[in-house]
Amino acid sequence: MTATLAQASGPAYTRIYSFGAARGENAVPNEDLIGPIDSSDEWIRQRTGIITRTRALPETDTVDLATIAAAEAIEKSGVPAQEVDLVIVSTVTNPKQTPSVSAIVADRVGANPAAAYDVNAACAGYAYAVAQADALIRAGAARYALVIGAEKLSDVVDPTDRSISFLLGDGAGAALIGPSDTPGIGPAVWGSDGSKADAVGMNAPLTAFRDGLAPWPTLRQEGQTVFRWAVWEMAKVAREALDRAGVKPEDLAAFIPHQANMRIIDEFAKQLKLPETTVIARDIETTGNTSAASIPLASHRLMTEHPELSGGLALQIGFGAGLVFAAQVIVLP
């Protein structure tokens, strides 16, 4: 007789229980950066909306930032750390190629022996990880997931690069995700366009630096290409995420886009025709662009400043290097 294979299944729905955050220890104003790029505070504010950005001390790395954010999310969730059985960290700034940031963080916060892996999807990485955690919990592969976006982008900044250097900050944001009696995470609309991968990313491989063929690799971008793609193409993705979730713009309590640029955020709001009642996350003003960390950091600040939004619907969308993107509607914890 052939044995019947047992297959896992999980809860019908999931939700975000809590957020945690960690920001670089130093607030770096525009004035500290304008010399090498021959610019001004006014120019940076007008083009990006950034007044200051947070950057970490040299001795603080991505793992440290991720650990602080994760610990807060666990504490606020009420879920014991030992019951967290999945840790996903989205980052492009792991200080080492291996081991993963997630495995170290899982150990530091008391979640051993949770399944742990890192995601490299740049500024869309947190939204990617939320989609994965949601699917894995509903499939029965995990029960409680810790999803973290963490970056120390100051390690990959060229202070003389006028295209991106003044945008970037350091930080980590985390979310604790678990089963729910009602839907709390909508369908993900995600994808990529690798044909435009050169529009934003690292300017050289590590092997070129090793072999003396290039200086230390840093981030750079084609600003206008990224701006046009983000505003026009990502608005379509955002609308599709709303449609798939069965939600209209006027149903949204909050809009939490990747904190790439204030002009992009403002144009998004126009494209989506968001009502004045929708609170728009603008964490970029004092944190900067923190890539994978930007959406959870913005979510954390939003809920800290607007606790009345708890239980409301929010649209989050990430987009970035490699021209990857992901969007979903969530219920705020």
Coordinates of C-alpha atoms in Angstrom, one line a residue:
M1 CA 0.0 0.0 0.0
T2 CA 1.3 3.4 -0.9
A3 CA 1.5 5.9 2.0
T4 CA -0.4 9.1 1.7
L5 CA 1.7 12.2 1.9
A6 CA 0.8 14.7 4.6
Q7 CA 0.7 18.3 3.4
A8 CA 0.7 21.4 5.6
S9 CA -2.1 23.9 5.6
G10 CA -2.5 27.1 7.7
P11 CA -4.9 29.8 8.7
A12 CA -7.1 31.5 6.1
Y13 CA -5.9 35.0 6.9
T14 CA -2.9 36.9 8.3
R15 CA -2.3 40.4 9.7
I16 CA 0.4 42.6 10.9
Y17 CA 0.5 42.7 14.8
S18 CA 3.1 45.4 15.4
F19 CA 5.9 47.5 14.1
G20 CA 9.4 48.2 15.4
A21 CA 12.0 50.7 14.3
A22 CA 15.7 51.7 14.6
R23 CA 17.2 54.8 13.0
G24 CA 20.9 55.7 12.5
E25 CA 22.2 57.5 15.6
N26 CA 23.2 60.7 13.7
A27 CA 20.9 63.3 12.1
V28 CA 22.8 64.6 9.1
P29 CA 21.5 67.9 7.7
N30 CA 21.7 68.9 4.1
E31 CA 24.4 71.5 4.9
D32 CA 26.8 68.6 5.8
L33 CA 26.6 67.1 2.3
I34 CA 26.3 70.0 -0.1
G35 CA 30.1 70.8 -0.5
P36 CA 31.2 67.6 -2.4
I37 CA 28.2 67.9 -4.8
D38 CA 28.4 71.7 -5.2
S39 CA 24.8 72.1 -4.2
S40 CA 22.6 73.9 -1.6
D41 CA 20.1 73.1 1.2
E42 CA 17.4 74.7 -0.9
W43 CA 18.2 72.6 -4.0
I44 CA 18.0 69.3 -2.0
R45 CA 14.8 70.3 -0.3
Q46 CA 13.1 71.3 -3.5
R47 CA 14.1 68.2 -5.4
T48 CA 13.6 65.6 -2.6
G49 CA 11.8 67.1 0.4
I50 CA 14.7 66.0 2.7
I51 CA 15.8 68.2 5.5
T52 CA 17.9 65.7 7.4
R53 CA 18.6 62.0 7.1
T54 CA 19.7 59.5 9.8
R55 CA 23.0 57.8 9.4
A56 CA 24.6 55.2 11.7
L57 CA 27.8 55.3 13.6
P58 CA 30.7 53.5 12.0
E59 CA 30.5 50.7 14.6
T60 CA 26.8 50.1 14.0
D61 CA 26.0 47.8 11.1
T62 CA 22.9 46.5 9.4
V63 CA 22.6 43.6 11.8
D64 CA 22.5 45.9 14.8
L65 CA 19.8 48.1 13.3
A66 CA 17.7 45.0 12.3
T67 CA 18.0 43.6 15.8
I68 CA 16.8 46.7 17.5
A69 CA 13.8 47.0 15.2
A70 CA 13.0 43.3 15.6
A71 CA 13.1 43.4 19.4
E72 CA 10.6 46.3 19.5
A73 CA 8.2 44.5 17.1
I74 CA 8.3 41.4 19.1
E75 CA 7.7 43.2 22.4
K76 CA 4.8 45.2 21.1
S77 CA 3.1 42.1 19.5
G78 CA 2.8 40.2 22.7
V79 CA 4.1 37.1 20.9
P80 CA 6.9 35.3 22.8
A81 CA 10.1 35.4 20.8
Q82 CA 10.5 31.7 20.9
E83 CA 7.2 31.3 19.0
V84 CA 8.5 33.3 16.1
D85 CA 9.3 30.5 13.6
L86 CA 10.2 32.6 10.5
V87 CA 12.5 35.6 10.1
I88 CA 12.9 37.3 6.7
V89 CA 15.3 40.3 6.4
S90 CA 15.3 42.4 3.3
T91 CA 18.6 44.2 2.8
V92 CA 21.2 45.1 0.2
T93 CA 23.8 46.0 2.9
N94 CA 24.6 42.8 4.7
P95 CA 28.2 43.6 5.9
K96 CA 29.1 40.1 4.8
Q97 CA 28.0 38.0 1.8
T98 CA 27.2 35.3 4.3
P99 CA 25.9 34.4 6.9
S100 CA 22.5 36.0 6.5
V101 CA 21.4 38.9 8.6
S102 CA 18.2 37.1 9.4
A103 CA 19.9 34.1 11.0
I104 CA 22.0 36.3 13.3
V105 CA 18.9 38.5 14.2
A106 CA 16.8 35.4 14.9
D107 CA 19.4 34.3 17.4
R108 CA 19.9 37.7 19.0
V109 CA 16.1 38.2 19.6
G110 CA 15.6 34.7 21.0
A111 CA 13.8 33.2 18.0
N112 CA 16.2 30.2 17.4
P113 CA 15.7 27.9 15.6
A114 CA 13.4 29.9 13.3
A115 CA 13.7 29.5 9.6
A116 CA 15.7 32.5 8.4
Y117 CA 16.7 34.0 5.1
D118 CA 17.5 37.3 3.5
V119 CA 15.8 38.9 0.5
N120 CA 17.6 41.2 -1.9
A121 CA 14.9 43.2 -3.7
A122 CA 16.2 46.7 -2.8
C123 CA 13.5 49.3 -2.0
A124 CA 10.7 46.7 -2.8
G125 CA 12.2 44.2 -0.5
Y126 CA 10.0 44.8 2.6
A127 CA 6.8 44.5 0.5
Y128 CA 8.3 41.3 -1.1
A129 CA 8.9 39.9 2.4
V130 CA 5.5 40.7 3.6
A131 CA 4.0 38.8 0.7
Q132 CA 6.2 35.8 1.4
A133 CA 5.4 35.8 5.1
D134 CA 1.7 36.0 4.4
A135 CA 1.8 33.1 1.9
L136 CA 4.0 30.9 4.1
I137 CA 1.8 31.4 7.2
R138 CA -1.4 30.6 5.2
A139 CA 0.4 27.6 3.7
G140 CA 1.2 26.2 7.2
A141 CA 5.0 26.6 6.8
A142 CA 5.2 29.1 9.7
R143 CA 2.9 30.6 12.3
Y144 CA 4.6 33.8 13.3
A145 CA 6.9 35.7 11.0
L146 CA 9.3 38.6 11.7
V147 CA 9.7 40.7 8.6
I148 CA 12.5 43.3 8.6
G149 CA 13.8 45.9 6.2
A150 CA 17.3 47.0 7.2
E151 CA 19.9 49.1 5.5
K152 CA 23.2 50.9 6.3
L153 CA 23.4 52.8 3.0
S154 CA 26.0 55.2 4.2
D155 CA 28.5 52.3 3.6
V156 CA 27.8 52.5 -0.1
V157 CA 27.6 56.2 -0.6
D158 CA 29.9 58.3 -2.8
P159 CA 29.8 61.8 -1.2
T160 CA 30.5 63.3 -4.6
D161 CA 27.7 61.6 -6.5
R162 CA 25.1 64.2 -7.3
S163 CA 22.6 61.6 -8.4
I164 CA 21.9 59.9 -5.1
S165 CA 24.4 60.5 -2.3
F166 CA 22.2 63.2 -0.5
L167 CA 19.1 60.9 -0.6
L168 CA 20.4 58.0 1.5
G169 CA 20.0 57.2 5.2
D170 CA 20.4 54.3 7.6
G171 CA 17.8 52.4 9.6
A172 CA 15.6 49.3 10.1
G173 CA 11.9 48.7 10.4
A174 CA 10.2 45.4 11.4
A175 CA 6.8 43.9 11.4
L176 CA 5.5 40.9 13.3
I177 CA 3.0 38.9 11.2
G178 CA 0.7 36.1 12.3
P179 CA -2.7 34.4 11.9
S180 CA -5.9 36.4 11.8
D181 CA -9.6 35.8 12.0
T182 CA -10.2 38.3 9.2
P183 CA -8.2 39.4 6.2
G184 CA -5.3 41.7 7.1
I185 CA -2.9 41.5 4.1
G186 CA -4.2 41.9 0.6
P187 CA -2.9 40.2 -2.6
A188 CA 0.5 41.3 -3.7
V189 CA 1.1 42.8 -7.1
W190 CA 4.8 42.4 -7.7
G191 CA 7.2 42.0 -10.5
S192 CA 10.4 43.5 -12.1
D193 CA 11.8 45.0 -15.3
G194 CA 15.4 43.8 -15.4
S195 CA 15.8 45.4 -18.8
K196 CA 16.2 48.7 -17.0
A197 CA 18.5 47.4 -14.3
D198 CA 21.2 49.9 -15.1
A199 CA 18.9 52.8 -14.1
V200 CA 19.7 52.4 -10.4
G201 CA 22.1 50.1 -8.6
M202 CA 25.8 49.5 -7.7
N203 CA 28.3 51.0 -10.1
A204 CA 30.7 48.1 -10.0
P205 CA 31.0 44.5 -8.7
L206 CA 33.0 43.7 -5.6
T207 CA 35.4 41.6 -7.7
A208 CA 36.4 44.7 -9.6
F209 CA 37.3 46.4 -6.3
R210 CA 39.2 43.3 -5.2
D211 CA 41.2 43.2 -8.5
G212 CA 42.0 46.9 -8.3
L213 CA 39.9 47.7 -11.4
A214 CA 37.4 50.0 -9.6
P215 CA 37.1 52.0 -6.4
W216 CA 34.8 50.8 -3.6
P217 CA 31.3 50.2 -5.3
T218 CA 28.6 52.7 -4.5
L219 CA 25.0 53.3 -5.4
R220 CA 24.1 55.6 -8.3
Q221 CA 21.1 56.2 -10.4
E222 CA 19.7 57.8 -13.5
G223 CA 17.4 60.2 -11.7
Q224 CA 15.0 61.1 -14.5
T225 CA 14.6 57.5 -15.6
V226 CA 13.8 56.4 -12.1
F227 CA 11.4 59.3 -11.5
R228 CA 9.4 58.7 -14.6
W229 CA 9.2 55.0 -14.1
A230 CA 8.2 55.4 -10.4
V231 CA 5.5 58.0 -11.0
W232 CA 3.8 56.6 -14.1
E233 CA 4.4 52.8 -14.0
M234 CA 4.1 52.4 -10.2
A235 CA 0.8 54.3 -10.1
K236 CA -0.6 51.5 -12.3
V237 CA 0.7 48.9 -9.9
A238 CA -0.8 50.7 -6.9
R239 CA -4.2 50.8 -8.7
E240 CA -4.0 47.1 -9.4
A241 CA -3.2 46.4 -5.8
L242 CA -6.3 48.3 -4.8
D243 CA -8.5 46.5 -7.3
R244 CA -7.2 43.1 -6.3
A245 CA -7.9 43.9 -2.7
G246 CA -11.4 45.1 -3.5
V247 CA -10.6 48.6 -2.1
K248 CA -11.1 52.1 -3.5
P249 CA -8.8 55.1 -2.9
E250 CA -11.4 56.7 -0.6
D251 CA -11.3 53.6 1.6
L252 CA -7.7 54.1 2.5
A253 CA -6.8 55.5 6.0
A254 CA -3.2 55.7 4.9
F255 CA -0.8 55.6 2.0
I256 CA 2.7 54.3 2.7
P257 CA 4.9 54.4 -0.4
H258 CA 8.6 53.8 -0.5
Q259 CA 10.2 56.9 0.8
A260 CA 12.2 57.6 -2.4
N261 CA 11.5 61.3 -3.0
M262 CA 8.9 63.7 -1.7
R263 CA 8.0 64.8 -5.3
I264 CA 7.3 61.1 -6.2
I265 CA 5.1 60.7 -3.1
D266 CA 3.2 63.9 -4.0
E267 CA 2.7 62.8 -7.6
F268 CA 1.6 59.4 -6.5
A269 CA -1.2 60.9 -4.4
K270 CA -2.4 63.0 -7.4
Q271 CA -2.3 60.0 -9.7
L272 CA -4.3 57.8 -7.3
K273 CA -6.7 60.7 -6.5
L274 CA -6.4 60.1 -2.8
P275 CA -8.9 62.0 -0.6
E276 CA -7.7 64.6 1.9
T277 CA -8.7 62.1 4.7
T278 CA -5.9 59.7 3.6
V279 CA -2.8 60.2 5.8
I280 CA 0.3 60.0 3.6
A281 CA 3.6 58.8 5.1
R282 CA 6.4 61.4 4.7
D283 CA 9.1 59.9 6.8
I284 CA 11.7 60.8 4.1
E285 CA 11.8 64.4 5.4
T286 CA 13.9 63.5 8.4
T287 CA 15.0 59.9 7.8
G288 CA 16.0 60.0 4.1
N289 CA 15.7 57.2 1.6
T290 CA 16.5 53.9 3.5
S291 CA 15.7 51.5 0.7
A292 CA 14.2 48.3 2.2
A293 CA 13.7 49.9 5.6
S294 CA 11.7 52.9 4.3
I295 CA 8.2 51.4 4.3
P296 CA 8.3 49.8 7.8
L297 CA 10.1 52.9 9.2
A298 CA 7.4 55.1 7.7
S299 CA 4.7 52.7 9.0
H300 CA 6.2 52.8 12.5
R301 CA 6.2 56.6 12.6
L302 CA 2.7 56.8 11.1
M303 CA 1.3 54.6 13.9
T304 CA 3.2 56.5 16.6
E305 CA 1.9 59.8 15.4
H306 CA -1.6 58.6 14.4
P307 CA -2.6 55.8 16.7
E308 CA -6.2 56.5 15.6
L309 CA -5.4 54.8 12.3
S310 CA -5.3 51.4 14.0
G311 CA -7.6 49.0 12.2
G312 CA -7.7 51.2 9.0
L313 CA -6.6 50.2 5.5
A314 CA -3.3 51.3 4.1
L315 CA -1.7 50.8 0.7
Q316 CA 2.0 50.2 0.7
I317 CA 4.2 50.1 -2.4
G318 CA 7.9 49.5 -2.8
F319 CA 10.0 50.0 -5.9
G320 CA 13.7 50.3 -6.6
A321 CA 17.0 48.9 -8.0
G322 CA 16.6 46.2 -10.6
L323 CA 13.3 48.0 -11.2
V324 CA 11.6 45.6 -8.9
F325 CA 8.2 46.5 -7.3
A326 CA 5.6 45.1 -4.9
A327 CA 2.4 46.6 -3.5
Q328 CA -0.4 45.3 -1.2
V329 CA -3.2 46.7 0.9
I330 CA -2.8 46.0 4.7
V331 CA -4.8 46.5 7.8
L332 CA -2.8 48.7 10.2
P333 CA -2.2 47.1 13.6

